[in-house]
PDB file of C-alpha atoms and ligand atoms in Angstrom:
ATOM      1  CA  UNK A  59      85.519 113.322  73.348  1.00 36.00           C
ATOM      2  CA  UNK A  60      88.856 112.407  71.704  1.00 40.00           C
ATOM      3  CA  UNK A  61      88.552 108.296  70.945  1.00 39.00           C
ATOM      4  CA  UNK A  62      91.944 106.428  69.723  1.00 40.00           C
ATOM      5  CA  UNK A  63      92.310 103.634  67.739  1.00 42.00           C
ATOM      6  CA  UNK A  64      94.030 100.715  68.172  1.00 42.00           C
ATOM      7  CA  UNK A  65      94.303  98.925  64.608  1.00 45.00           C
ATOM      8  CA  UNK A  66      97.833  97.451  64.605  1.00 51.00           C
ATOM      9  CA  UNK A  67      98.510  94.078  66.911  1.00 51.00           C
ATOM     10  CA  UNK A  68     102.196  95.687  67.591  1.00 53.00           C
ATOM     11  CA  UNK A  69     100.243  98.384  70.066  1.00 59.00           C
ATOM     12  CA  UNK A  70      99.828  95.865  72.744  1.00 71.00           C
ATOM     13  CA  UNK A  71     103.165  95.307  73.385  1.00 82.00           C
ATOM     14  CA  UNK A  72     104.236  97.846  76.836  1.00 81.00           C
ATOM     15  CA  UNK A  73     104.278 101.699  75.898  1.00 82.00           C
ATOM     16  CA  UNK A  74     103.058 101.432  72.245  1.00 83.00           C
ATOM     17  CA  UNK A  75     100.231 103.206  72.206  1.00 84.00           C
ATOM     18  CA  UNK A  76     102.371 105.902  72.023  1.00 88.00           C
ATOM     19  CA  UNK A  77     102.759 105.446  67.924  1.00 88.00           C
ATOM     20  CA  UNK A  78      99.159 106.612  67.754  1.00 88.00           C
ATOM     21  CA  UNK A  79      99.768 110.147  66.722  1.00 88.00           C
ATOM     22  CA  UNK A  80      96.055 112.136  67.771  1.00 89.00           C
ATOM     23  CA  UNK A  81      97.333 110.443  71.337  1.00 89.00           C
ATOM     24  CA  UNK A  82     100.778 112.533  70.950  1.00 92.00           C
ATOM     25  CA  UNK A  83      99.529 115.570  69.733  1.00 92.00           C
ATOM     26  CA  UNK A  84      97.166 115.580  72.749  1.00 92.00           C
ATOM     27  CA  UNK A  85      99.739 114.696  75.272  1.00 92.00           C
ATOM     28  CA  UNK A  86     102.269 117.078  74.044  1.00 94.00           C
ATOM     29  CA  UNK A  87      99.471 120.297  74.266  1.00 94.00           C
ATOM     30  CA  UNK A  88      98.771 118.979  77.656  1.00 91.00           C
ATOM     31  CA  UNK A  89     102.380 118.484  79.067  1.00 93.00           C
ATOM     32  CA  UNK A  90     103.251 122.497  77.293  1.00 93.00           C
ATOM     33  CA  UNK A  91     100.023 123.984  79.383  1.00 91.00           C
ATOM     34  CA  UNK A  92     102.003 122.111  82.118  1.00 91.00           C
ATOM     35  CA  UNK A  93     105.388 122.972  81.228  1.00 94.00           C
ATOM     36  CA  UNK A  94     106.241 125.415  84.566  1.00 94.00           C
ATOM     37  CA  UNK A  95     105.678 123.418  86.727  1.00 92.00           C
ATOM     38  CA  UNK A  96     107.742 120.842  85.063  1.00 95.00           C
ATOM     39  CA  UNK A  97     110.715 122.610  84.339  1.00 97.00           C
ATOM     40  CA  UNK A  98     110.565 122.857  88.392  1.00 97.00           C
ATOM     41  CA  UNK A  99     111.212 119.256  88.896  1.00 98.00           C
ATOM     42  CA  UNK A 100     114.147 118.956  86.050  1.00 98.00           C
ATOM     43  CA  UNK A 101     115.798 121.884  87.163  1.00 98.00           C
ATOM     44  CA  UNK A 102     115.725 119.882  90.551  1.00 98.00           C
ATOM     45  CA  UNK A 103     116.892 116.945  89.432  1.00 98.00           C
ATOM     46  CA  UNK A 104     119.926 118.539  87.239  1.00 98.00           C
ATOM     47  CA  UNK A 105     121.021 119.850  90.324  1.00 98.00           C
ATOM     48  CA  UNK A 106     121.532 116.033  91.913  1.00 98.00           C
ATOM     49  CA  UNK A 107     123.703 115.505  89.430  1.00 98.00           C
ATOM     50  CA  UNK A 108     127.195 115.037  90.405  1.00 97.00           C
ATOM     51  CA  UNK A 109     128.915 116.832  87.999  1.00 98.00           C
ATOM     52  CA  UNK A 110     130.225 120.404  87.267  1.00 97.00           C
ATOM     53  CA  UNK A 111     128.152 122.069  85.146  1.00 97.00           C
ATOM     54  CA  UNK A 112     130.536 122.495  82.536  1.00 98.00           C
ATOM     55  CA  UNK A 113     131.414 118.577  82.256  1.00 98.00           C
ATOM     56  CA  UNK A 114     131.009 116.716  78.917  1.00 98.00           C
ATOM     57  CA  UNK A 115     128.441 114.324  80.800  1.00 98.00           C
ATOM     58  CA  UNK A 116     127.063 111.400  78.219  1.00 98.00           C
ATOM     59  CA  UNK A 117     123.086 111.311  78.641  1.00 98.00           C
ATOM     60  CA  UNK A 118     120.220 108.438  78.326  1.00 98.00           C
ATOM     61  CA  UNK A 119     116.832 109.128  77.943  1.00 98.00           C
ATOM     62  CA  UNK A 120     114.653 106.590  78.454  1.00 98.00           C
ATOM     63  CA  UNK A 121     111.283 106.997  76.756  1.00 98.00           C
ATOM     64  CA  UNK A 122     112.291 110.414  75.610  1.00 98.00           C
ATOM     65  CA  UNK A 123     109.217 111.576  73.750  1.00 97.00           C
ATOM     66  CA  UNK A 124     109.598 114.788  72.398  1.00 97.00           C
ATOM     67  CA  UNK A 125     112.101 115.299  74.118  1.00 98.00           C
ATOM     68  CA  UNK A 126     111.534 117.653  77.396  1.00 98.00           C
ATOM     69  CA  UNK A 127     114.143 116.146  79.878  1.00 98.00           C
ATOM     70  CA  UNK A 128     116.827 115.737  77.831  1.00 98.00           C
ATOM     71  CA  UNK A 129     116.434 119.238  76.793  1.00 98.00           C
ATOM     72  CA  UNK A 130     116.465 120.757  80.353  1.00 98.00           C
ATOM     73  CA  UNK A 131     120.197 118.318  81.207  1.00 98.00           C
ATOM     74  CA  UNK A 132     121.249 119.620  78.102  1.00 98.00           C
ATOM     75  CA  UNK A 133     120.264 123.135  79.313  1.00 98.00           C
ATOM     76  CA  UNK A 134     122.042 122.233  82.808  1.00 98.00           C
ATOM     77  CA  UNK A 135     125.505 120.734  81.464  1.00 98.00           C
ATOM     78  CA  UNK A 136     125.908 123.047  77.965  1.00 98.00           C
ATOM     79  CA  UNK A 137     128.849 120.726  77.633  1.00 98.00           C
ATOM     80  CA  UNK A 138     126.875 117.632  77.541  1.00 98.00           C
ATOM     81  CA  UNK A 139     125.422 115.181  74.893  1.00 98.00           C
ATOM     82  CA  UNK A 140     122.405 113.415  75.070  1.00 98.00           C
ATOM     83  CA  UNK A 141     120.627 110.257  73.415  1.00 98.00           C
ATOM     84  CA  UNK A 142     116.718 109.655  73.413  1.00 98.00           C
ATOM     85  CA  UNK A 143     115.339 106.199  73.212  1.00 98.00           C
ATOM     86  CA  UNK A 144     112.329 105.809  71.954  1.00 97.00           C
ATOM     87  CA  UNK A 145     109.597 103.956  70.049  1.00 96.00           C
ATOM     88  CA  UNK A 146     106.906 106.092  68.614  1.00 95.00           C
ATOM     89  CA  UNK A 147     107.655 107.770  65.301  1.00 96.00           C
ATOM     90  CA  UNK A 148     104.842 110.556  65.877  1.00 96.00           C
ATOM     91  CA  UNK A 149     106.605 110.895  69.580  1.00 97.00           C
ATOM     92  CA  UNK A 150     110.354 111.794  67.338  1.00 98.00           C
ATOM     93  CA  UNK A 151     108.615 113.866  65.050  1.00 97.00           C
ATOM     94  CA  UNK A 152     106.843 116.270  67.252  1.00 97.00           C
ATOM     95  CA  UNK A 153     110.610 116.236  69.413  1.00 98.00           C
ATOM     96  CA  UNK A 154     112.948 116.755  65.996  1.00 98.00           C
ATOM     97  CA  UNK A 155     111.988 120.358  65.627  1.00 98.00           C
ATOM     98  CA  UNK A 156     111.848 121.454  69.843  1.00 97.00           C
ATOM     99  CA  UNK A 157     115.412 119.604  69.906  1.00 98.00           C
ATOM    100  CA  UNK A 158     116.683 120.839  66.947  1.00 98.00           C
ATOM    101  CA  UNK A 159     118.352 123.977  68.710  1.00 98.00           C
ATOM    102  CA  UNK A 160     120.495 121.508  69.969  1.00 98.00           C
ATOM    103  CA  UNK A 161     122.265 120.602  66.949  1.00 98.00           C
ATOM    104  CA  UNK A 162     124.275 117.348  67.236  1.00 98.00           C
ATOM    105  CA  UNK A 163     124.471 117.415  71.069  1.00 98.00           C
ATOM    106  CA  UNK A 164     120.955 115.406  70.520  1.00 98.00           C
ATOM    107  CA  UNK A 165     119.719 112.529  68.115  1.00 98.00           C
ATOM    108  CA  UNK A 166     117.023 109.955  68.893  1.00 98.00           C
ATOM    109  CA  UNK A 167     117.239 106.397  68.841  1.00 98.00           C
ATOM    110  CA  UNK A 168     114.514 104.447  67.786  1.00 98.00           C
ATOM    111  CA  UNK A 169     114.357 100.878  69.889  1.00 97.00           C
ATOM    112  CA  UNK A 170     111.979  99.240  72.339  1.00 96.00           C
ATOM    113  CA  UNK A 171     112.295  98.519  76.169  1.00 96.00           C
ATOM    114  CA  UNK A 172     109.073  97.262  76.356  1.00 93.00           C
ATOM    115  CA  UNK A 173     110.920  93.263  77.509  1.00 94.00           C
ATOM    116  CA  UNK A 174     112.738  95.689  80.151  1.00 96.00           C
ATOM    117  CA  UNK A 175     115.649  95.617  78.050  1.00 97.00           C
ATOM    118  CA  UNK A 176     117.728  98.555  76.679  1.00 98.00           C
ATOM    119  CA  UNK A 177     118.181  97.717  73.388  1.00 98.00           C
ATOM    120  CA  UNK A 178     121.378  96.969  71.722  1.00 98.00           C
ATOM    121  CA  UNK A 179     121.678 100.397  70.254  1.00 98.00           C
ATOM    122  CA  UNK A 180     121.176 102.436  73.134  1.00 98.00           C
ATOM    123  CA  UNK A 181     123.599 100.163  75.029  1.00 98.00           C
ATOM    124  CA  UNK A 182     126.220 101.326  72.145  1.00 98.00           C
ATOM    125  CA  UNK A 183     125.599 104.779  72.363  1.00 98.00           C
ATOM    126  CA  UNK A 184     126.877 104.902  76.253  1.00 97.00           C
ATOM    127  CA  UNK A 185     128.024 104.547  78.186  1.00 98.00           C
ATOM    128  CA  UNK A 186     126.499 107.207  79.811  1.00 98.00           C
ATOM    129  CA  UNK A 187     126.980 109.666  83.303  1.00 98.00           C
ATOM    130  CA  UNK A 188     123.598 110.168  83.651  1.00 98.00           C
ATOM    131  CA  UNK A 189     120.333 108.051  82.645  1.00 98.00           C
ATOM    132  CA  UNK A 190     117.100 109.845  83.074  1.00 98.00           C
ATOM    133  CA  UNK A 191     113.222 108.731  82.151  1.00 98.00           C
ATOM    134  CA  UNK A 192     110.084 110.912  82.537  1.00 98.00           C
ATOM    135  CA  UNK A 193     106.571 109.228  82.522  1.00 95.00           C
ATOM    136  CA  UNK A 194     107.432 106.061  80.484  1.00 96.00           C
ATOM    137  CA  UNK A 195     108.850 103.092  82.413  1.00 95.00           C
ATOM    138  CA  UNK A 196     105.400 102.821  83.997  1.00 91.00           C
ATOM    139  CA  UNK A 197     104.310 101.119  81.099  1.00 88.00           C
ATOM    140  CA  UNK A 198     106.017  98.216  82.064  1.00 91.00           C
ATOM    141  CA  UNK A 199     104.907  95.581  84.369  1.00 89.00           C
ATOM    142  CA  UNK A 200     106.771  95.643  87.558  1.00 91.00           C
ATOM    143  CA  UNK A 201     109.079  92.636  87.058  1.00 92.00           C
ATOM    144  CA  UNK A 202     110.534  94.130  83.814  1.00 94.00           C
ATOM    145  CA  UNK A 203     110.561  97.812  85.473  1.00 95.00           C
ATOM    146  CA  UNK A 204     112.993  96.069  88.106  1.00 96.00           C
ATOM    147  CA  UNK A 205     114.604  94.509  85.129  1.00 97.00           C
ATOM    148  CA  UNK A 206     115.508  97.695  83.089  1.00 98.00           C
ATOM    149  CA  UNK A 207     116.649  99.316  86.673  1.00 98.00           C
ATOM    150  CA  UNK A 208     119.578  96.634  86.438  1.00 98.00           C
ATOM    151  CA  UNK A 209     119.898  97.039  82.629  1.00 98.00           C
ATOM    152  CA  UNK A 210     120.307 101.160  83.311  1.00 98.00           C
ATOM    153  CA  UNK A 211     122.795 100.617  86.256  1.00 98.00           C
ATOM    154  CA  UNK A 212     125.005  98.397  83.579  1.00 98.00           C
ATOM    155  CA  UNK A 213     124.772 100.821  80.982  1.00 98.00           C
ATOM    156  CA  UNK A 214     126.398 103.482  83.389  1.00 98.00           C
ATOM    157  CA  UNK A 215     129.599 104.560  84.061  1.00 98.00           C
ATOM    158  CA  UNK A 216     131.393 104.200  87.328  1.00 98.00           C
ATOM    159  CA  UNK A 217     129.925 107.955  89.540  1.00 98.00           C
ATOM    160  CA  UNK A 218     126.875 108.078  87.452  1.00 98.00           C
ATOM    161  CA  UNK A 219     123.382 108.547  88.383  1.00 98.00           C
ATOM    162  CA  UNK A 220     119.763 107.444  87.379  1.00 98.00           C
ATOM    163  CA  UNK A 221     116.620 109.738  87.775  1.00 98.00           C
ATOM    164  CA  UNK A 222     112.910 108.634  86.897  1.00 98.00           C
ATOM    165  CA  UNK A 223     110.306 111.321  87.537  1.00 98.00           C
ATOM    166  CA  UNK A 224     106.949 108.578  86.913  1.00 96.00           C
ATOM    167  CA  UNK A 225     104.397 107.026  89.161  1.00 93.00           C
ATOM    168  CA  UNK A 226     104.692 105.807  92.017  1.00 94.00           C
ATOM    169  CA  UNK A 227     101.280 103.888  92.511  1.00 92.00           C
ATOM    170  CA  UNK A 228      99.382 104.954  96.205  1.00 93.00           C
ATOM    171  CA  UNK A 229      99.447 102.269  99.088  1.00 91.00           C
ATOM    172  CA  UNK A 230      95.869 101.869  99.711  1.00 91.00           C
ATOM    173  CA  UNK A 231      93.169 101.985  97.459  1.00 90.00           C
ATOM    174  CA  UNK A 232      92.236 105.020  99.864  1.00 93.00           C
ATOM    175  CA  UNK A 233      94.735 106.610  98.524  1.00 93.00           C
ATOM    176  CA  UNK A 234      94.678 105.761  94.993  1.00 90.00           C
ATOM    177  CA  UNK A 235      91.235 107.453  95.248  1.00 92.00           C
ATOM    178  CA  UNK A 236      91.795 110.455  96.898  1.00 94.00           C
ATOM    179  CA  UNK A 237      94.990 111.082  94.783  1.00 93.00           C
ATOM    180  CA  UNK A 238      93.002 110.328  91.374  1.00 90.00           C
ATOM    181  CA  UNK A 239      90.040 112.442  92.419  1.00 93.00           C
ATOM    182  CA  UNK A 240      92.589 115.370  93.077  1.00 94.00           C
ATOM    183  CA  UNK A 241      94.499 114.669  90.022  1.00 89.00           C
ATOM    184  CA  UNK A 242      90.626 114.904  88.062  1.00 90.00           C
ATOM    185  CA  UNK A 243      89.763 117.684  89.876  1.00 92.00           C
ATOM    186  CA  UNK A 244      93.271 120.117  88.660  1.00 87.00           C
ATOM    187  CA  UNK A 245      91.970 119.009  84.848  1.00 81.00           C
ATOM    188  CA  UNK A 246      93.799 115.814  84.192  1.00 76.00           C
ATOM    189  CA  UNK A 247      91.407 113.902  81.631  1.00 71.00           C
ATOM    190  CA  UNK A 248      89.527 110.339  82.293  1.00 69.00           C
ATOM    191  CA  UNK A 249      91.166 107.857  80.292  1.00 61.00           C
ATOM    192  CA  UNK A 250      89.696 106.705  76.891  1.00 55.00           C
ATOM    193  CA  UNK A 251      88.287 103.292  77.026  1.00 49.00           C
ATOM    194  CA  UNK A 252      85.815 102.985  73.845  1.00 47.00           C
ATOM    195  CA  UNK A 253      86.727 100.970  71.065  1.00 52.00           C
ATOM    196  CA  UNK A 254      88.953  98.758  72.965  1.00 55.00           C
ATOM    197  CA  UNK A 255      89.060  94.807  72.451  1.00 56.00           C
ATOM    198  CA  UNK A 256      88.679  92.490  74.982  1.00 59.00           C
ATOM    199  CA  UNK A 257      92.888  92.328  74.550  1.00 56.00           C
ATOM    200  CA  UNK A 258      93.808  95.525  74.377  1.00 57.00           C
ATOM    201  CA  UNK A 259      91.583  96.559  77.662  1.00 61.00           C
ATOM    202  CA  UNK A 260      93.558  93.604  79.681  1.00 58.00           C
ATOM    203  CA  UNK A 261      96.755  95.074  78.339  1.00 55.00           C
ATOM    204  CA  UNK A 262      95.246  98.597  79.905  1.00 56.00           C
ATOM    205  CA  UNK A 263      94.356  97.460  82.961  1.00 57.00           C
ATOM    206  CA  UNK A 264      98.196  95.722  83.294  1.00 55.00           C
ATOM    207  CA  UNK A 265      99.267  98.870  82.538  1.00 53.00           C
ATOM    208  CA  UNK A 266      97.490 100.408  86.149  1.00 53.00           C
ATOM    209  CA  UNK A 267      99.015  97.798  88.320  1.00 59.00           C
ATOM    210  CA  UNK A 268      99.315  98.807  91.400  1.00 68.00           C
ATOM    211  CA  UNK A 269     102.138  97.187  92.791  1.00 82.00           C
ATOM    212  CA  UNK A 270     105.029  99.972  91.976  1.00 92.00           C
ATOM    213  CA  UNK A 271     104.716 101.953  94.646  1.00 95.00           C
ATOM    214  CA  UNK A 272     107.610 104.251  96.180  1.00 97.00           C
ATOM    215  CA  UNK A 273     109.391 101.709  98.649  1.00 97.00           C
ATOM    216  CA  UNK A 274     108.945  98.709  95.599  1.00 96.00           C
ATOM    217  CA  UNK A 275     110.765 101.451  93.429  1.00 97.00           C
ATOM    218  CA  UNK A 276     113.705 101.840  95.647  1.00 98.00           C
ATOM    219  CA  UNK A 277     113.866  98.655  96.328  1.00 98.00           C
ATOM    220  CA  UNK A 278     114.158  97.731  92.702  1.00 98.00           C
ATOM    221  CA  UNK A 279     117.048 100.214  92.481  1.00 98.00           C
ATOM    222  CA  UNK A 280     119.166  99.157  95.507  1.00 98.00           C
ATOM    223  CA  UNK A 281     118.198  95.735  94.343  1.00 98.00           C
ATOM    224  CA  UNK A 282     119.695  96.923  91.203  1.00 98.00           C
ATOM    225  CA  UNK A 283     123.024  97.878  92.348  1.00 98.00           C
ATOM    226  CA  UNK A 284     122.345 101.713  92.987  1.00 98.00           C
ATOM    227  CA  UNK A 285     123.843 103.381  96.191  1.00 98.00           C
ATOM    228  CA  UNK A 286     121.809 106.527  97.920  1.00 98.00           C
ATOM    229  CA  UNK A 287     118.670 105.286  96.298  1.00 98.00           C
ATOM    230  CA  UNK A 288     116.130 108.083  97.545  1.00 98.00           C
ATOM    231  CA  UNK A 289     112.693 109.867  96.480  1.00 98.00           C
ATOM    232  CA  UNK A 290     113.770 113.632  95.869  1.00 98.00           C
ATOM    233  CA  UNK A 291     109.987 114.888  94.986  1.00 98.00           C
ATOM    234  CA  UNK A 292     106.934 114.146  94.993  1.00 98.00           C
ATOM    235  CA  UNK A 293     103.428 115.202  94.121  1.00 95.00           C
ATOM    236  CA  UNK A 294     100.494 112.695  94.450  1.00 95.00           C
ATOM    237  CA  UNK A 295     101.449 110.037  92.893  1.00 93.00           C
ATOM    238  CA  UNK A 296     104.320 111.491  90.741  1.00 95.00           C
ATOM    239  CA  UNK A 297     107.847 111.055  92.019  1.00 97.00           C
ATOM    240  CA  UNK A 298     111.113 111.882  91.507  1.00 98.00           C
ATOM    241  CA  UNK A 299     113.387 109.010  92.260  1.00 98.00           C
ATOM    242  CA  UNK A 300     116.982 107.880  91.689  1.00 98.00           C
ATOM    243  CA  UNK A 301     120.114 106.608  92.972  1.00 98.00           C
ATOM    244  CA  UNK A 302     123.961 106.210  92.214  1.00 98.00           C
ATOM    245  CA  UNK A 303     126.664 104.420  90.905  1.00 98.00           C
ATOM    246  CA  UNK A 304     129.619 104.361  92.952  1.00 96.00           C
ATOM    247  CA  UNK A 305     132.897 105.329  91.835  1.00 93.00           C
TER     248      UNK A 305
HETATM  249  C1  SAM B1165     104.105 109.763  78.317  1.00 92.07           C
HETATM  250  S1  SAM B1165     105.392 109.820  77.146  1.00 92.07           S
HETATM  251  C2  SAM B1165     106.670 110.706  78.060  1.00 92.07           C
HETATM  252  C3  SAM B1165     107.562 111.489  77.148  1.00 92.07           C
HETATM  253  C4  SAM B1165     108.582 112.380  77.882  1.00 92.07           C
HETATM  254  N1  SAM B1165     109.571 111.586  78.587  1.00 92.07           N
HETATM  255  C5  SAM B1165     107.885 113.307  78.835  1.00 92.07           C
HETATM  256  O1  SAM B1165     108.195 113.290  80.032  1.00 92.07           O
HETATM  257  O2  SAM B1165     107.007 114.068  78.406  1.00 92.07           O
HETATM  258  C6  SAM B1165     106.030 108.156  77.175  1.00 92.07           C
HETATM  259  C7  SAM B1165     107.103 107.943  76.111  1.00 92.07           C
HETATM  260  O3  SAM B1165     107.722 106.672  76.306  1.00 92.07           O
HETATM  261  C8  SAM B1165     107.829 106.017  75.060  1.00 92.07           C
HETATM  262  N2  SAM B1165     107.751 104.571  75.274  1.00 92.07           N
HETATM  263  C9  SAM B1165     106.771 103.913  75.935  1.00 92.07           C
HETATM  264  N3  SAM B1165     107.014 102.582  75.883  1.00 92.07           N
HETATM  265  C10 SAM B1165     108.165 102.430  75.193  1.00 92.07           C
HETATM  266  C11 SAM B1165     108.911 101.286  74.819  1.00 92.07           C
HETATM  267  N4  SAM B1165     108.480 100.059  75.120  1.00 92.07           N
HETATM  268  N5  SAM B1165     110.063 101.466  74.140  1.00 92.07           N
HETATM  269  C12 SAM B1165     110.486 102.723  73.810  1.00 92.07           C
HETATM  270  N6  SAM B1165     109.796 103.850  74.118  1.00 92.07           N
HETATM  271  C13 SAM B1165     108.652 103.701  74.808  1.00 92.07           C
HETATM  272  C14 SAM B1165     106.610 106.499  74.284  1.00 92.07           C
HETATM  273  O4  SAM B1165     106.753 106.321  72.885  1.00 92.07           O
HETATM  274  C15 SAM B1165     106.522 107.947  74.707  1.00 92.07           C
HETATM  275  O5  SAM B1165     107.263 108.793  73.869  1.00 92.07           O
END
């Protein structure tokens, strides 16, 4: 049983846990065994993109890891460049050499949205056509993911678009259990709760709340400014949802 270690105070703010780097060698095996079935999804969502394929769209990652969405809208748009936010060191290292085919169409930018707040430098590197975010803005608590929602729509141009592919937490505690014990049952692995403090296993447990579900997401994004706001996909507790700026 893989244990992690939590030995620097800077872990508990939202999404940090991400700097440990046994965690992101783990998650990064996992999500390639997966990687199929995920290219499914982005080559869905490139295609709600409105642009021609050939346009020199500006891209935001948010929470870009190492790197597998902006890779597949750089695939999509070969015209297009592409930023990737993120916080964890180990995350940019294990991206650098899968993104590296891209040349300078790519570069990372290290910077925290864990206040639900682009930071500075990301907000200088747009502004962008199209913002996208797999499996990270869940780490936030759902005031500040309703925050960053307006902070993304700002950082947009006029005719852009915004797609998160994260969770969208079940109605019912029902549901929450029949999804989870489908989720266990096709391999995904029990999260790792030993050698947590009494802190750090209160900032855990925020980080399973329960109220984001798919109509508090898109109301957070019409609330947010963004027209069309839809889900596209969805699996479980996994969707795919978005919206648009308005020319
Ligand atoms: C589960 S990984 C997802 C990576 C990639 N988007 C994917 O779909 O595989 C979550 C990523 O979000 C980043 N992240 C989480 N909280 C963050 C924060 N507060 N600021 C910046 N990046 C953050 C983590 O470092 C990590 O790389």
């Amino acid at each position: 049983m893989t244990t992690y270690h939590h030995d620097d105070e800077t872990m508990l703010r939202w999404g940090h846990s991400w700097k440990e780097e046994d965690r992101v060698a783990d998650y990064v095996e996992r999500m390639d065994s997966r990687d199929a079935e995920r290219q499914d999804v982005f080559r869905l969502l490139a295609q709600l993109v409105p642009a021609e394929r050939g346009a020199p769209i500006r891209i935001l990652d948010v929470g870009s890891g190492y790197g597998p969405v902006a890779a597949a809208c750089l695939d999509a748009f070969p015209n297009a460049t592409a930023v990737g936010l993120d916080v964890s060191d180990a995350m940019m290292e294990a991206g650098r050499p899968r993104m590296a085919r891209f040349g300078d169409r790519f570069a990372y930018i290290h910077g925290d949205f864990a206040d639900g707040a682009l930071p500075p430098q990301a907000v200088a590197a747009g502004p962008f056509d199209l913002v996208v975010s797999a499996r990270a803005i869940h780490h936030l608590p759902a005031n500040l993911m309703a925050r960053l929602y307006g902070e993304v729509y700002a950082a947009l141009n006029q005719g852009g678009a915004f797609f998160n592919l994260d969770t969208a937490s079940p109605e019912t505690p029902f549901l929450h259990d029949l999804m989870r014990s489908v989720r266990r049952s096709e391999g995904e692995p029990r999260p790792e709760r030993a050698e947590r403090t009494p802190e750090q296993a209160a900032h855990d447990a925020m980080h399973h709340h329960r109220d984001a579900t798919l109509a508090r997401h898109l109301e957070w994004l019409r609330a947010a400014g963004f027209a069309h706001a839809d889900c596209f996909w969805k699996r479980l507790s996994t969707a795919l949802i978005g919206g648009y700026k308005e020319a």
